[in-house]
Coordinates of C-alpha atoms in Angstrom, one line a residue:
X25 CA -135.7 -44.7 179.5
X26 CA -135.8 -46.2 182.8
X27 CA -136.4 -43.3 185.9
X28 CA -135.3 -45.4 189.2
X29 CA -138.6 -44.5 190.8
X30 CA -141.5 -45.6 188.2
X31 CA -143.2 -44.8 185.4
X32 CA -143.0 -40.8 184.2
X33 CA -146.1 -39.6 183.8
X34 CA -147.4 -36.5 181.7
X35 CA -150.2 -34.8 182.2
X36 CA -151.7 -31.3 181.9
X37 CA -151.4 -29.0 184.9
X38 CA -154.4 -29.0 187.4
X39 CA -154.4 -25.7 189.3
X40 CA -156.0 -26.9 192.3
X41 CA -153.5 -29.6 192.8
X42 CA -150.2 -28.7 191.3
X43 CA -149.9 -25.3 192.1
X44 CA -147.8 -24.9 194.8
X45 CA -145.4 -28.0 193.7
X46 CA -145.2 -26.0 190.8
X47 CA -143.9 -22.9 192.4
X48 CA -141.9 -25.0 194.8
X49 CA -140.1 -26.2 191.2
X50 CA -139.5 -22.7 189.8
X51 CA -137.9 -21.5 193.0
X52 CA -135.3 -23.7 192.5
X53 CA -134.9 -24.0 188.8
X54 CA -132.6 -21.0 187.5
X55 CA -133.1 -18.8 184.3
X56 CA -129.3 -19.1 183.1
X57 CA -125.7 -20.7 182.9
X58 CA -124.9 -22.4 186.3
X59 CA -121.6 -20.2 186.2
X60 CA -122.9 -16.6 185.9
X61 CA -125.7 -14.1 187.2
X62 CA -129.2 -16.0 186.4
X63 CA -132.7 -15.1 187.1
X64 CA -135.7 -16.4 189.7
X65 CA -139.0 -15.9 188.3
X66 CA -141.5 -15.2 190.9
X67 CA -144.7 -15.7 189.0
X68 CA -147.1 -14.3 191.8
X69 CA -148.8 -17.5 192.9
X70 CA -150.1 -17.8 189.4
X71 CA -147.9 -20.6 187.7
X72 CA -149.9 -19.7 184.1
X73 CA -149.1 -16.0 184.1
X74 CA -147.2 -16.0 181.2
X75 CA -149.5 -17.8 179.1
X76 CA -153.0 -17.1 180.0
X77 CA -152.9 -13.7 177.9
X78 CA -152.5 -16.1 175.1
X79 CA -155.5 -17.3 172.6
X80 CA -154.9 -21.0 173.2
X81 CA -152.4 -22.4 176.1
X82 CA -151.4 -25.5 178.0
X83 CA -149.2 -26.6 180.7
X84 CA -147.4 -29.9 181.2
X85 CA -146.9 -31.4 184.4
X86 CA -144.4 -34.3 184.7
X87 CA -144.7 -36.6 187.7
X88 CA -141.7 -39.1 189.0
X89 CA -143.1 -41.4 192.1
X90 CA -146.0 -38.6 193.0
X91 CA -143.1 -36.0 192.8
X92 CA -143.4 -33.2 189.8
X93 CA -140.1 -33.4 188.0
X94 CA -140.8 -30.9 185.4
X95 CA -143.4 -28.2 183.7
X96 CA -143.7 -27.3 180.1
X97 CA -145.5 -24.4 179.0
X98 CA -146.9 -23.9 174.9
X99 CA -149.0 -21.2 173.3
X100 CA -150.9 -21.2 169.7
X101 CA -151.8 -18.5 167.8
X102 CA -152.2 -17.2 164.1
X103 CA -149.1 -15.1 162.8
X104 CA -147.5 -13.7 159.3
X105 CA -145.0 -16.1 158.5
X106 CA -143.7 -15.9 154.3
X107 CA -145.2 -19.3 153.5
X108 CA -147.2 -18.9 150.4
X109 CA -149.6 -19.1 149.2
X110 CA -151.4 -17.0 152.4
X111 CA -148.1 -15.9 153.9
X112 CA -150.4 -16.9 157.6
X113 CA -149.3 -19.7 159.9
X114 CA -150.8 -21.4 163.0
X115 CA -147.4 -21.5 165.3
X116 CA -147.0 -23.0 168.4
X117 CA -144.5 -21.2 170.7
X118 CA -142.3 -22.9 173.8
X119 CA -141.8 -21.8 177.1
X120 CA -141.2 -22.8 180.2
X121 CA -139.3 -25.7 180.4
X122 CA -138.0 -26.8 184.0
X123 CA -136.4 -30.0 185.1
X124 CA -135.5 -30.4 188.7
X125 CA -131.8 -30.6 189.5
X126 CA -131.9 -34.0 190.4
X127 CA -133.8 -35.7 187.3
X128 CA -131.9 -33.7 184.8
X129 CA -130.0 -35.5 182.4
X130 CA -132.3 -38.1 182.4
X131 CA -134.6 -37.1 179.1
X132 CA -137.2 -35.6 181.1
X133 CA -136.9 -32.5 179.1
X134 CA -137.3 -33.9 175.5
X135 CA -140.5 -36.2 176.9
X136 CA -142.1 -32.6 177.9
X137 CA -141.3 -31.1 174.6
X138 CA -142.4 -34.0 172.1
X139 CA -145.4 -34.7 174.7
X140 CA -146.5 -30.5 174.3
X141 CA -145.4 -31.0 169.8
X142 CA -148.0 -33.7 169.8
X143 CA -150.6 -31.4 171.4
X144 CA -149.2 -28.8 168.8
X145 CA -149.9 -31.3 166.1
X146 CA -153.7 -32.1 167.6
X147 CA -154.4 -27.9 167.3
X148 CA -153.0 -28.2 163.6
X149 CA -150.0 -26.6 164.3
X150 CA -147.4 -25.5 160.9
X151 CA -144.1 -24.7 163.6
X152 CA -143.2 -24.7 167.0
X153 CA -140.5 -22.1 168.0
X154 CA -138.8 -21.4 170.9
X155 CA -136.2 -18.4 172.2
X156 CA -133.2 -19.1 174.1
X157 CA -130.0 -17.0 175.0
X158 CA -126.9 -18.5 172.3
X159 CA -125.2 -19.5 174.9
X160 CA -127.3 -21.9 176.8
X161 CA -125.9 -25.0 175.3
X162 CA -128.4 -27.3 177.6
X163 CA -131.3 -25.5 175.2
X164 CA -129.2 -25.7 172.3
X165 CA -128.3 -29.4 172.2
X166 CA -131.7 -30.3 173.7
X167 CA -133.5 -28.2 170.8
X168 CA -131.2 -28.1 168.2
X169 CA -129.0 -31.6 168.0
X170 CA -132.1 -34.1 169.8
X171 CA -135.5 -32.6 168.4
X172 CA -134.6 -31.0 165.0
X173 CA -135.0 -27.5 165.6
X174 CA -132.7 -24.8 163.2
X175 CA -131.5 -21.5 164.0
X176 CA -134.4 -19.1 162.2
X177 CA -133.4 -15.6 163.8
X178 CA -131.2 -13.7 166.5
X179 CA -132.9 -10.7 168.3
X180 CA -131.6 -8.3 170.2
X181 CA -132.8 -7.3 173.8
X182 CA -131.8 -4.3 174.9
X183 CA -132.4 -3.4 178.4
X184 CA -132.4 -0.4 179.8
X185 CA -132.7 0.4 183.6
X186 CA -134.7 3.0 185.4
X187 CA -133.6 5.6 187.4
X188 CA -136.0 6.5 189.8
X189 CA -134.1 9.6 191.0
X190 CA -133.6 11.3 187.7
X191 CA -135.7 12.0 184.5
X192 CA -134.7 11.4 180.6
X193 CA -134.8 14.1 178.5
X194 CA -137.2 14.8 176.2
X195 CA -136.8 16.9 173.2
X196 CA -138.8 20.1 172.9
X197 CA -138.7 19.9 169.0
X198 CA -141.1 16.7 169.0
X199 CA -144.5 15.9 169.9
X200 CA -146.1 13.0 171.8
X201 CA -149.2 11.6 171.3
X202 CA -151.2 8.7 172.7
X203 CA -153.0 6.9 170.3
X204 CA -156.4 5.5 170.2
X205 CA -157.1 1.6 170.4
X206 CA -158.4 1.4 166.9
X207 CA -156.0 4.1 165.2
X208 CA -153.2 1.6 166.6
X209 CA -154.2 -1.3 165.4
X210 CA -154.9 0.6 162.3
X211 CA -151.5 1.6 162.1
X212 CA -149.8 -1.6 162.8
X213 CA -152.0 -3.5 160.4
X214 CA -150.7 -1.2 157.9
X215 CA -147.2 -1.5 158.4
X216 CA -146.2 -4.1 160.2
X217 CA -148.7 -6.8 159.2
X218 CA -145.9 -8.2 156.2
X219 CA -143.5 -8.4 159.4
X220 CA -142.3 -11.9 160.9
X221 CA -144.4 -13.0 162.9
X222 CA -146.7 -10.3 163.9
X223 CA -150.0 -11.7 165.2
X224 CA -153.1 -12.1 163.8
X225 CA -155.2 -11.2 166.8
X226 CA -153.1 -7.5 167.3
X227 CA -156.2 -6.0 168.5
X228 CA -156.7 -8.2 171.8
X229 CA -153.1 -7.8 172.7
X230 CA -154.1 -3.6 172.2
X231 CA -157.0 -4.0 174.5
X232 CA -155.4 -6.5 177.1
X233 CA -155.1 -4.4 180.5
X234 CA -151.8 -4.9 180.7
X235 CA -151.1 -2.4 177.6
X236 CA -150.2 0.6 178.5
X237 CA -150.8 2.5 175.2
X238 CA -149.2 3.3 171.9
X239 CA -147.5 6.5 171.5
X240 CA -146.6 7.8 168.4
X241 CA -143.7 11.0 167.9
X242 CA -143.6 13.2 165.2
X243 CA -141.5 16.9 164.4
X244 CA -143.5 19.8 166.2
X245 CA -145.2 22.4 163.4
X246 CA -146.4 19.3 161.6
X247 CA -149.9 17.1 162.4
X248 CA -150.5 13.6 162.8
X249 CA -153.6 13.8 160.6
X250 CA -151.2 13.9 157.4
X251 CA -148.5 11.5 157.5
X252 CA -145.2 13.6 159.0
X253 CA -142.1 13.9 157.3
X254 CA -140.5 11.5 160.0
X255 CA -142.7 9.7 162.8
X256 CA -141.8 6.8 165.5
X257 CA -144.2 4.5 167.5
X258 CA -144.1 1.9 170.3
X259 CA -146.8 0.3 172.7
X260 CA -146.2 -0.8 176.4
X261 CA -146.7 -3.4 178.3
X262 CA -146.5 -4.1 181.9
X263 CA -145.1 -7.6 182.6
X264 CA -144.4 -6.9 186.0
X265 CA -148.1 -7.2 187.0
X266 CA -147.4 -10.7 185.4
X267 CA -144.8 -11.7 187.8
X268 CA -141.7 -10.4 189.1
X269 CA -137.9 -11.1 188.5
X270 CA -135.0 -11.3 191.0
X271 CA -130.9 -11.5 190.0
X272 CA -129.3 -14.8 191.7
X273 CA -125.7 -16.1 191.9
X274 CA -124.6 -12.5 191.7
X275 CA -121.0 -11.8 193.1
X276 CA -120.7 -10.2 197.0
X277 CA -118.3 -7.3 195.4
X278 CA -121.6 -6.7 192.9
X279 CA -123.9 -6.6 195.6
X280 CA -121.8 -3.7 197.8
X281 CA -121.2 -1.9 195.1
X282 CA -124.8 -1.8 194.0
X283 CA -125.9 -1.1 197.5
X284 CA -123.0 1.6 197.8
X285 CA -123.9 3.3 194.7
X286 CA -127.5 3.7 196.0
X287 CA -126.3 5.2 199.0
X288 CA -124.6 7.8 197.3
X289 CA -127.2 8.6 195.0
X290 CA -129.4 8.9 198.2
X291 CA -127.0 11.3 200.2
X292 CA -124.8 12.8 197.5
X293 CA -126.5 13.4 194.8
X294 CA -124.7 16.6 193.8
X295 CA -122.3 13.7 192.6
X296 CA -124.7 12.8 189.8
X297 CA -123.2 9.1 189.6
X298 CA -125.5 6.4 187.8
X299 CA -127.3 4.4 190.6
X300 CA -127.4 0.7 189.9
X301 CA -131.0 -0.5 190.3
X302 CA -131.3 -3.4 193.5
X303 CA -132.1 -6.4 191.6
X304 CA -131.8 -9.2 194.5
X305 CA -135.5 -8.0 195.5
X306 CA -138.3 -9.2 193.2
X307 CA -138.7 -6.5 190.8
X308 CA -141.2 -5.9 187.8
X309 CA -140.2 -4.1 184.2
X310 CA -142.0 -2.6 181.2
X311 CA -141.8 -4.1 177.6
X312 CA -141.6 -2.0 174.9
X313 CA -143.0 -4.1 171.3
X314 CA -144.1 -2.6 168.1
X315 CA -141.7 -0.7 167.4
X316 CA -141.4 1.0 163.9
X317 CA -141.1 4.9 162.4
X318 CA -140.2 6.3 159.4
X319 CA -138.3 9.5 158.1
X320 CA -135.0 10.7 158.5
X321 CA -135.8 11.4 162.2
X322 CA -136.8 8.4 163.1
X323 CA -133.6 7.6 165.4
X324 CA -134.0 10.9 167.5
X325 CA -137.9 10.2 167.4
X326 CA -137.4 6.8 168.8
X327 CA -135.1 8.1 171.5
X328 CA -137.5 10.5 172.8
X329 CA -140.4 7.5 172.9
X330 CA -138.1 5.7 174.8
X331 CA -137.1 8.6 177.5
X332 CA -140.9 8.9 177.7
X333 CA -142.2 5.4 178.8
X334 CA -138.3 5.4 181.0
X335 CA -140.2 9.0 182.7
X336 CA -143.5 7.1 183.0
X337 CA -141.7 3.8 185.0
X338 CA -139.6 6.3 187.0
X339 CA -143.3 7.8 188.3
X340 CA -144.6 4.8 189.4
X341 CA -143.8 2.1 192.1
X342 CA -140.2 1.5 192.5
X343 CA -140.6 -1.9 191.7
X344 CA -140.2 -1.4 187.9
X345 CA -136.5 -1.8 187.8
X346 CA -136.0 -2.1 183.8
X347 CA -137.5 -1.6 180.3
X348 CA -136.8 -4.2 178.1
X349 CA -136.7 -4.1 174.4
X350 CA -136.6 -7.1 171.5
X351 CA -136.0 -6.1 168.1
X352 CA -134.9 -7.3 165.0
X353 CA -131.3 -8.6 165.3
X354 CA -130.4 -6.6 161.9
X355 CA -132.3 -3.7 162.8
X356 CA -129.6 -1.5 163.5
X357 CA -131.2 1.6 163.2
X358 CA -133.3 1.3 165.9
X359 CA -130.9 -0.7 167.8
X360 CA -128.2 2.5 167.7
X361 CA -131.5 4.7 169.2
X362 CA -133.2 2.8 172.3
X363 CA -131.6 3.5 174.9
X364 CA -129.7 0.6 176.7
X365 CA -127.0 -0.6 179.2
X366 CA -125.1 -2.8 176.9
X367 CA -123.6 -4.7 180.1
X368 CA -127.5 -6.2 180.8
X369 CA -128.7 -6.6 177.2
X370 CA -128.3 -9.5 175.1
X371 CA -127.2 -8.6 171.6
X372 CA -128.6 -12.3 170.1
X373 CA -131.1 -14.1 171.5
X374 CA -131.6 -17.0 169.5
X375 CA -134.8 -18.5 167.8
X376 CA -134.9 -21.7 166.9
X377 CA -137.9 -23.2 164.8
X378 CA -139.3 -26.5 163.4
X379 CA -142.2 -28.1 161.0
X380 CA -144.8 -30.1 162.3
X381 CA -146.4 -31.0 159.0
X382 CA -144.2 -33.0 156.4
X383 CA -145.4 -30.8 153.3
X384 CA -143.7 -27.6 155.3
X385 CA -140.1 -29.1 156.1
X386 CA -138.8 -28.0 152.9
X387 CA -140.6 -24.6 153.5
X388 CA -138.4 -24.3 156.8
X389 CA -135.0 -24.6 155.0
X390 CA -136.4 -21.6 152.9
X391 CA -137.3 -19.8 156.1
X392 CA -134.0 -20.2 158.0
X393 CA -131.6 -19.1 154.7
X394 CA -133.7 -16.5 153.5
X395 CA -132.8 -12.9 154.7
X396 CA -135.0 -10.9 157.8
X397 CA -137.3 -8.0 157.4
X398 CA -135.8 -5.3 159.1
X399 CA -138.6 -5.5 162.2
X400 CA -139.6 -8.5 163.6
X401 CA -142.4 -8.3 166.0
X402 CA -142.0 -10.1 169.6
X403 CA -145.3 -10.4 171.1
X404 CA -145.4 -9.2 175.0
X405 CA -147.7 -12.3 175.8
X406 CA -144.9 -14.4 175.3
X407 CA -142.0 -12.4 177.3

């Protein structure tokens, strides 16, 4: 395809030469449908912040006539995937695809994806996958209709705003314990190693400085040394240390309502009206991952853990505005009990997958048609 301004050049990102230009591109690229509120990403001066904690990563930039017009990022890791005989696959994750608004609909996005796939192939990747909003038509048309990706899973993204003026209640009938990293890794390998997309290097995730810890909850009167009759566990990742978010394209009425609710909460707390967090300034968030548990009290126990995380976030600097949890789309048991605000959450995110090896083409069909496991491990490094 001709671009009018010269040859399109796609190459690896160079921090010294490209950092400022990539930040400029990010600032003009919204994430989400143009007719709805969307998120701006503030990478805090480090464009590769979202991928640099992954085992292998790469960022490509597209130049046209000396101007940077597009970027894309990718990561590679080993995960559990039902791919006989070993049920382990090397997967490449695509994220951060951005094309400058003035240069869209010229095939630059597809060229960036194709180049990244070529890097995946050179690294012997089995499958590549991406995540997008189910109503993001442009992304769906590019990946599914044009590039051969197929719908794989539809996880739910649950968002709970942090109230810095009020603590969440934690039942006195339950005990909460923070696990040592070795204990947490052992538990995850025992109970979640067979779930889809479980990362083989789970220990590296748990030892990362952004992972704030792993907690378990179980009934008082029982001991953790013996497996309790009911228990729940989760881990917390501090995404706000890597990058910030800011809401854009919001109606002025919503902005005014937010500000007024915050004033009422501050000066008239006796009314106990729910305060809406300020999402118009850059904010951080905690990401809950590795949610699992067993027993008849699991729902109440996981809710108790989530309330504990909320209180932990509310005691920190006020730029931590939300707690995000992503779970398998059919994990209704967890969804019922994880606190979240429906209006801020996404009941169906969309994961699409593609085989990069001819011998695996048939296995993709099996992967996309077989019933998903209840639990889905979402890697916090890819949020």
